[in-house]
Amino acid sequence: MDKSNVKGFLEFVYDFYRSMKAHEITLVYEGEITHQITKAFTSLTESNMAKQSEANSVQKKVFHVMVECLQNISKHADSFGSDDFLFAGRGIFMVSKGKEDYHVTTGNVIENDKIEELTKMLDHINELDKEGLKELYKSQMKEGRLSEKGGAGLGFIDIARKTGKKLEFHFLPIDEGSSFFLLTSSISRNI
Amino acid sequence: MEVIKIKGTDDTPTIILDQDSGIFEISGRSLPEDVTTFYEPILNWLEDYQDVANDKTVFTFKLVYFNTASSKLILDILMKLEDMHESGKEVLIKWFFPEDDEDMEEAGEEYADIVDVPFEQVSYTL
């Protein structure tokens, strides 16, 4: 980088920092989601919440949602571009904290032919009330076999149950074959 | 039968399966990197135990957290105990939950609904 590029870059870093502050982002990560990363992020967030004397039940819910979101990326994110460029199991992961809620947001590449089924699943979950979600969870647990990757199809249902809110999601097109899948979950700080 | 004793970590539960002392217990946190591999020896042990089971087996669950992938394997364990119960052995599941943890209490109720085996909910103070 020459001098003007360095300055531009450092200004970008400051803008990035300010924009993180503006959106109250406490954790942001882009890359491969491994088990080690999952452990590190959950324990970091746990100790932050404990320091801020967040209610126990809120801490537990945030922990649950984080684990399921991170595992969704590690097990289901598709690769983008050539195989040696970016790999599967990667994505963006973000935790933000507002006055009323915590937000856990994930984004990852998904092949377009999976969108329809995923949308159907998420819409179905969003239509159900508390009792319906409970029944769906039970039947999925009974009938659903663990896929080879270890996903039980239960993560989304669990997030909806723990947060008591609808799953907010969005797909943005990347190219003919793939899209970017975004999902954000809110956990209320008031019990 | 061989005793299984697994010391818990921050992502795997403590497990004790000891026929002679009559202790059968899973406690702590469960979010192993690979749930299937982690629980395989437990399920195999229970499979063998069915044939030589004690007159009465009290199986204790005292979990503080488990992820959804683990929830399926916990059901598999309960189903093994259900088989044992159906084959005429006396089995009792004790499901411990922290008294302020509604989610863990509800998880116990759900399992009790799914499997047909005597099931007792026990609250405790952390």
Short mmCIF file of C-alpha atoms in Angstrom, two decimals:
data_model
loop_
_atom_site.label_atom_id
_atom_site.label_comp_id
_atom_site.label_asym_id
_atom_site.label_seq_id
_atom_site.Cartn_x
_atom_site.Cartn_y
_atom_site.Cartn_z
CA MET A 1 0.00 0.00 0.00
CA ASP A 2 1.32 3.47 -0.80
CA LYS A 3 0.82 6.32 1.61
CA SER A 4 -2.61 7.46 0.41
CA ASN A 5 -3.84 3.86 0.34
CA VAL A 6 -2.70 3.34 3.91
CA LYS A 7 -4.57 6.44 5.00
CA GLY A 8 -7.69 5.31 3.14
CA PHE A 9 -7.43 1.89 4.72
CA LEU A 10 -7.01 3.24 8.23
CA GLU A 11 -9.96 5.55 7.72
CA PHE A 12 -11.96 2.54 6.63
CA VAL A 13 -10.96 0.77 9.86
CA TYR A 14 -12.19 3.74 11.87
CA ASP A 15 -15.48 3.85 9.90
CA PHE A 16 -15.82 0.13 10.46
CA TYR A 17 -15.26 0.62 14.19
CA ARG A 18 -17.82 3.44 14.34
CA SER A 19 -20.34 1.47 12.40
CA MET A 20 -19.88 -1.46 14.76
CA LYS A 21 -20.47 0.89 17.69
CA ALA A 22 -23.51 2.42 15.99
CA HIS A 23 -25.05 -1.01 15.53
CA GLU A 24 -23.98 -2.09 19.03
CA ILE A 25 -22.07 -5.06 17.65
CA THR A 26 -20.15 -6.82 20.39
CA LEU A 27 -18.74 -9.65 18.29
CA VAL A 28 -18.18 -10.07 14.58
CA TYR A 29 -16.36 -12.83 12.75
CA GLU A 30 -15.96 -14.00 9.19
CA GLY A 31 -14.41 -17.33 8.41
CA GLU A 32 -14.56 -21.00 9.09
CA ILE A 33 -16.73 -22.00 12.03
CA THR A 34 -15.05 -24.80 13.95
CA HIS A 35 -15.87 -26.38 17.26
CA GLN A 36 -13.03 -24.38 18.86
CA ILE A 37 -14.49 -21.14 17.50
CA THR A 38 -17.92 -22.08 18.83
CA LYS A 39 -16.46 -22.72 22.28
CA ALA A 40 -14.45 -19.51 22.26
CA PHE A 41 -17.36 -17.29 21.16
CA THR A 42 -19.88 -18.78 23.55
CA SER A 43 -17.57 -18.55 26.55
CA LEU A 44 -16.56 -14.99 25.62
CA THR A 45 -20.19 -13.92 25.35
CA GLU A 46 -21.08 -15.80 28.52
CA SER A 47 -18.43 -14.05 30.56
CA ASN A 48 -19.42 -10.66 29.10
CA MET A 49 -23.04 -11.24 30.02
CA ALA A 50 -22.09 -12.43 33.50
CA LYS A 51 -20.01 -9.27 34.01
CA GLN A 52 -23.00 -7.17 33.05
CA SER A 53 -25.20 -9.19 35.43
CA GLU A 54 -27.55 -10.21 32.66
CA ALA A 55 -30.39 -12.42 33.96
CA ASN A 56 -29.55 -16.11 34.05
CA SER A 57 -32.38 -17.07 31.74
CA VAL A 58 -31.27 -14.46 29.18
CA GLN A 59 -27.70 -15.78 29.31
CA LYS A 60 -28.94 -19.31 28.73
CA LYS A 61 -31.10 -18.32 25.78
CA VAL A 62 -28.29 -16.36 24.12
CA PHE A 63 -25.98 -19.35 24.63
CA HIS A 64 -28.51 -21.74 23.07
CA VAL A 65 -29.14 -19.53 20.06
CA MET A 66 -25.41 -18.91 19.48
CA VAL A 67 -24.57 -22.62 19.53
CA GLU A 68 -27.34 -23.55 17.10
CA CYS A 69 -26.53 -20.66 14.74
CA LEU A 70 -22.82 -21.48 14.70
CA GLN A 71 -23.52 -25.15 14.09
CA ASN A 72 -25.84 -24.28 11.23
CA ILE A 73 -22.99 -22.50 9.48
CA SER A 74 -20.40 -25.17 10.18
CA LYS A 75 -22.66 -27.95 8.93
CA HIS A 76 -24.66 -26.33 6.18
CA ALA A 77 -22.79 -23.39 4.63
CA ASP A 78 -21.89 -24.16 1.02
CA SER A 79 -18.67 -23.18 -0.68
CA PHE A 80 -18.46 -20.21 -2.95
CA GLY A 81 -16.25 -19.92 -5.99
CA SER A 82 -13.56 -22.45 -6.71
CA ASP A 83 -12.80 -24.94 -3.99
CA ASP A 84 -9.38 -23.56 -3.23
CA PHE A 85 -10.69 -20.02 -2.94
CA LEU A 86 -13.26 -20.20 -0.20
CA PHE A 87 -14.37 -23.29 1.61
CA ALA A 88 -17.64 -24.62 2.90
CA GLY A 89 -18.53 -24.23 6.56
CA ARG A 90 -17.70 -20.53 6.56
CA GLY A 91 -19.80 -17.50 7.11
CA ILE A 92 -20.29 -14.29 8.99
CA PHE A 93 -21.35 -14.40 12.61
CA MET A 94 -22.41 -11.42 14.63
CA VAL A 95 -23.71 -10.68 18.11
CA SER A 96 -25.15 -7.28 18.92
CA LYS A 97 -26.71 -5.92 22.06
CA GLY A 98 -29.39 -3.28 22.14
CA LYS A 99 -31.36 -1.81 25.05
CA GLU A 100 -34.13 -4.36 24.71
CA ASP A 101 -32.62 -7.34 22.91
CA TYR A 102 -29.58 -9.34 21.98
CA HIS A 103 -29.32 -10.13 18.28
CA VAL A 104 -27.50 -13.12 16.88
CA THR A 105 -27.02 -12.90 13.13
CA THR A 106 -25.49 -15.31 10.67
CA GLY A 107 -24.81 -15.12 6.95
CA ASN A 108 -23.52 -17.86 4.68
CA VAL A 109 -23.46 -19.00 1.09
CA ILE A 110 -26.14 -21.44 0.05
CA GLU A 111 -26.76 -23.22 -3.24
CA ASN A 112 -29.88 -21.88 -4.96
CA ASP A 113 -31.51 -25.28 -5.27
CA LYS A 114 -31.70 -25.52 -1.48
CA ILE A 115 -33.53 -22.21 -1.04
CA GLU A 116 -37.03 -23.52 -1.70
CA GLU A 117 -36.83 -26.28 0.88
CA LEU A 118 -35.17 -24.05 3.46
CA THR A 119 -37.79 -21.32 2.95
CA LYS A 120 -40.56 -23.86 3.34
CA MET A 121 -39.04 -25.12 6.58
CA LEU A 122 -38.55 -21.64 8.05
CA ASP A 123 -42.03 -20.44 6.99
CA HIS A 124 -43.55 -23.52 8.54
CA ILE A 125 -41.73 -22.90 11.83
CA ASN A 126 -42.87 -19.25 11.79
CA GLU A 127 -46.52 -20.27 11.40
CA LEU A 128 -46.49 -22.36 14.56
CA ASP A 129 -47.33 -21.25 18.07
CA LYS A 130 -45.59 -22.44 21.23
CA GLU A 131 -47.49 -25.71 21.39
CA GLY A 132 -47.04 -26.38 17.67
CA LEU A 133 -43.29 -25.84 17.93
CA LYS A 134 -43.10 -28.24 20.83
CA GLU A 135 -44.92 -30.94 18.87
CA LEU A 136 -42.75 -30.36 15.80
CA TYR A 137 -39.60 -30.63 17.92
CA LYS A 138 -40.77 -33.87 19.44
CA SER A 139 -41.72 -35.44 16.14
CA GLN A 140 -38.46 -34.31 14.48
CA MET A 141 -36.49 -35.82 17.30
CA LYS A 142 -38.37 -39.10 17.01
CA GLU A 143 -38.40 -39.43 13.25
CA GLY A 144 -35.52 -37.31 12.04
CA ARG A 145 -32.28 -39.17 11.79
CA LEU A 146 -29.04 -37.35 12.27
CA SER A 147 -27.71 -36.46 8.86
CA GLU A 148 -24.15 -37.51 8.07
CA LYS A 149 -23.03 -34.07 9.20
CA GLY A 150 -24.74 -34.50 12.53
CA GLY A 151 -27.50 -31.96 11.98
CA ALA A 152 -30.82 -33.06 13.36
CA GLY A 153 -33.00 -30.40 11.69
CA LEU A 154 -33.83 -29.24 15.17
CA GLY A 155 -31.73 -26.09 15.40
CA PHE A 156 -34.20 -23.67 13.81
CA ILE A 157 -37.11 -25.02 15.86
CA ASP A 158 -35.05 -24.68 19.01
CA ILE A 159 -34.13 -21.06 18.17
CA ALA A 160 -37.80 -20.20 17.60
CA ARG A 161 -38.77 -21.85 20.88
CA LYS A 162 -36.02 -20.28 22.97
CA THR A 163 -36.54 -16.76 21.62
CA GLY A 164 -40.33 -16.90 21.35
CA LYS A 165 -39.98 -14.87 18.16
CA LYS A 166 -40.28 -15.39 14.44
CA LEU A 167 -37.14 -16.33 12.53
CA GLU A 168 -36.14 -13.33 10.38
CA PHE A 169 -34.34 -14.39 7.23
CA HIS A 170 -33.40 -13.14 3.82
CA PHE A 171 -31.68 -14.42 0.68
CA LEU A 172 -29.50 -12.19 -1.49
CA PRO A 173 -28.42 -13.42 -4.92
CA ILE A 174 -24.68 -13.92 -5.49
CA ASP A 175 -24.64 -15.56 -8.91
CA GLU A 176 -26.65 -18.06 -10.95
CA GLY A 177 -25.86 -20.94 -8.62
CA SER A 178 -25.70 -19.45 -5.17
CA SER A 179 -27.14 -16.92 -2.76
CA PHE A 180 -26.28 -15.42 0.59
CA PHE A 181 -28.54 -16.62 3.39
CA LEU A 182 -29.01 -14.26 6.33
CA LEU A 183 -30.77 -15.11 9.56
CA THR A 184 -31.19 -12.94 12.62
CA SER A 185 -32.64 -13.95 15.99
CA SER A 186 -33.52 -11.64 18.86
CA ILE A 187 -33.42 -12.56 22.51
CA SER A 188 -35.33 -10.20 24.78
CA ARG A 189 -33.33 -8.87 27.75
CA ASN A 190 -36.49 -8.38 29.78
CA ILE A 191 -37.82 -11.55 31.25
CA MET B 1 -19.82 -55.32 32.98
CA GLU B 2 -16.99 -52.88 32.47
CA VAL B 3 -17.49 -49.57 34.25
CA ILE B 4 -17.74 -46.46 32.08
CA LYS B 5 -16.47 -43.31 33.71
CA ILE B 6 -16.08 -40.20 31.58
CA LYS B 7 -15.00 -36.98 33.21
CA GLY B 8 -16.98 -34.00 32.00
CA THR B 9 -15.51 -30.98 30.23
CA ASP B 10 -17.02 -27.63 29.29
CA ASP B 11 -18.62 -29.26 26.24
CA THR B 12 -19.07 -32.91 27.19
CA PRO B 13 -21.01 -34.40 30.10
CA THR B 14 -19.79 -36.52 32.99
CA ILE B 15 -20.96 -40.08 32.47
CA ILE B 16 -20.92 -42.94 34.94
CA LEU B 17 -22.29 -46.37 34.09
CA ASP B 18 -21.50 -48.75 36.91
CA GLN B 19 -23.62 -51.86 37.23
CA ASP B 20 -22.10 -53.14 40.48
CA SER B 21 -22.67 -49.90 42.41
CA GLY B 22 -25.93 -49.28 40.61
CA ILE B 23 -24.90 -45.82 39.40
CA PHE B 24 -26.10 -44.71 36.00
CA GLU B 25 -25.69 -41.00 35.48
CA ILE B 26 -25.22 -38.34 32.83
CA SER B 27 -24.60 -34.81 34.07
CA GLY B 28 -23.21 -31.45 33.03
CA ARG B 29 -23.09 -29.89 29.58
CA SER B 30 -23.47 -31.67 26.29
CA LEU B 31 -22.37 -30.10 23.03
CA PRO B 32 -19.67 -32.48 21.79
CA GLU B 33 -17.95 -31.76 18.51
CA ASP B 34 -19.18 -35.08 17.15
CA VAL B 35 -22.25 -36.25 19.07
CA THR B 36 -22.60 -39.60 17.32
CA THR B 37 -19.03 -40.67 18.12
CA PHE B 38 -19.26 -39.36 21.67
CA TYR B 39 -22.45 -41.25 22.54
CA GLU B 40 -21.74 -44.44 20.59
CA PRO B 41 -19.94 -46.27 23.44
CA ILE B 42 -22.75 -45.30 25.83
CA LEU B 43 -25.42 -46.73 23.53
CA ASN B 44 -23.36 -49.88 22.95
CA TRP B 45 -22.90 -50.32 26.69
CA LEU B 46 -26.64 -50.01 27.29
CA GLU B 47 -27.31 -52.48 24.50
CA ASP B 48 -25.14 -55.09 26.25
CA TYR B 49 -26.47 -54.15 29.68
CA GLN B 50 -30.06 -54.95 28.66
CA ASP B 51 -29.33 -58.68 28.76
CA VAL B 52 -27.68 -58.67 32.18
CA ALA B 53 -29.48 -55.72 33.78
CA ASN B 54 -29.89 -55.30 37.54
CA ASP B 55 -33.37 -55.98 38.95
CA LYS B 56 -33.80 -52.25 39.21
CA THR B 57 -32.01 -49.53 37.23
CA VAL B 58 -32.32 -45.91 38.29
CA PHE B 59 -30.89 -43.74 35.54
CA THR B 60 -30.10 -40.14 36.43
CA PHE B 61 -29.96 -37.20 34.02
CA LYS B 62 -28.63 -34.03 35.59
CA LEU B 63 -27.83 -31.86 32.63
CA VAL B 64 -27.51 -28.10 32.72
CA TYR B 65 -27.26 -27.65 28.97
CA PHE B 66 -27.50 -29.75 25.84
CA ASN B 67 -27.61 -28.72 22.20
CA THR B 68 -30.17 -29.96 19.69
CA ALA B 69 -27.77 -32.52 18.22
CA SER B 70 -27.36 -34.04 21.70
CA SER B 71 -31.13 -34.04 22.27
CA LYS B 72 -31.55 -36.76 19.64
CA LEU B 73 -28.88 -38.93 21.27
CA ILE B 74 -30.44 -38.45 24.71
CA LEU B 75 -33.66 -39.77 23.20
CA ASP B 76 -31.74 -42.77 21.84
CA ILE B 77 -30.50 -43.51 25.37
CA LEU B 78 -34.02 -43.20 26.77
CA MET B 79 -35.31 -45.54 24.09
CA LYS B 80 -32.77 -48.17 25.13
CA LEU B 81 -34.08 -47.84 28.68
CA GLU B 82 -37.61 -48.10 27.35
CA ASP B 83 -36.70 -51.41 25.65
CA MET B 84 -35.35 -52.66 28.96
CA HIS B 85 -38.53 -51.63 30.72
CA GLU B 86 -40.61 -53.39 28.08
CA SER B 87 -38.61 -56.57 28.49
CA GLY B 88 -39.73 -56.69 32.12
CA LYS B 89 -36.85 -55.01 33.98
CA GLU B 90 -37.61 -52.31 36.49
CA VAL B 91 -36.37 -48.95 35.23
CA LEU B 92 -36.74 -45.45 36.64
CA ILE B 93 -35.55 -42.26 34.96
CA LYS B 94 -34.73 -39.39 37.27
CA TRP B 95 -34.60 -36.10 35.41
CA PHE B 96 -32.97 -33.36 37.50
CA PHE B 97 -33.42 -29.71 36.59
CA PRO B 98 -32.32 -26.50 38.31
CA GLU B 99 -35.43 -25.12 39.98
CA ASP B 100 -35.40 -21.89 37.98
CA ASP B 101 -34.77 -23.59 34.64
CA GLU B 102 -38.12 -23.98 32.92
CA ASP B 103 -36.55 -25.05 29.65
CA MET B 104 -34.76 -28.00 31.26
CA GLU B 105 -37.91 -28.93 33.15
CA GLU B 106 -39.92 -28.80 29.93
CA ALA B 107 -37.31 -30.88 28.12
CA GLY B 108 -37.84 -33.57 30.76
CA GLU B 109 -41.60 -33.42 30.30
CA GLU B 110 -41.20 -33.81 26.56
CA TYR B 111 -39.01 -36.87 26.88
CA ALA B 112 -41.46 -38.34 29.39
CA ASP B 113 -44.19 -37.89 26.75
CA ILE B 114 -42.20 -39.64 24.06
CA VAL B 115 -40.91 -42.69 25.89
CA ASP B 116 -42.99 -45.16 27.82
CA VAL B 117 -40.91 -45.65 30.93
CA PRO B 118 -41.34 -44.52 34.58
CA PHE B 119 -40.08 -40.96 34.73
CA GLU B 120 -39.54 -38.75 37.74
CA GLN B 121 -38.82 -35.01 37.61
CA VAL B 122 -36.62 -33.68 40.41
CA SER B 123 -35.86 -30.00 40.92
CA TYR B 124 -32.75 -28.86 42.73
CA THR B 125 -31.11 -25.63 43.77
CA LEU B 126 -27.82 -24.79 42.12
#
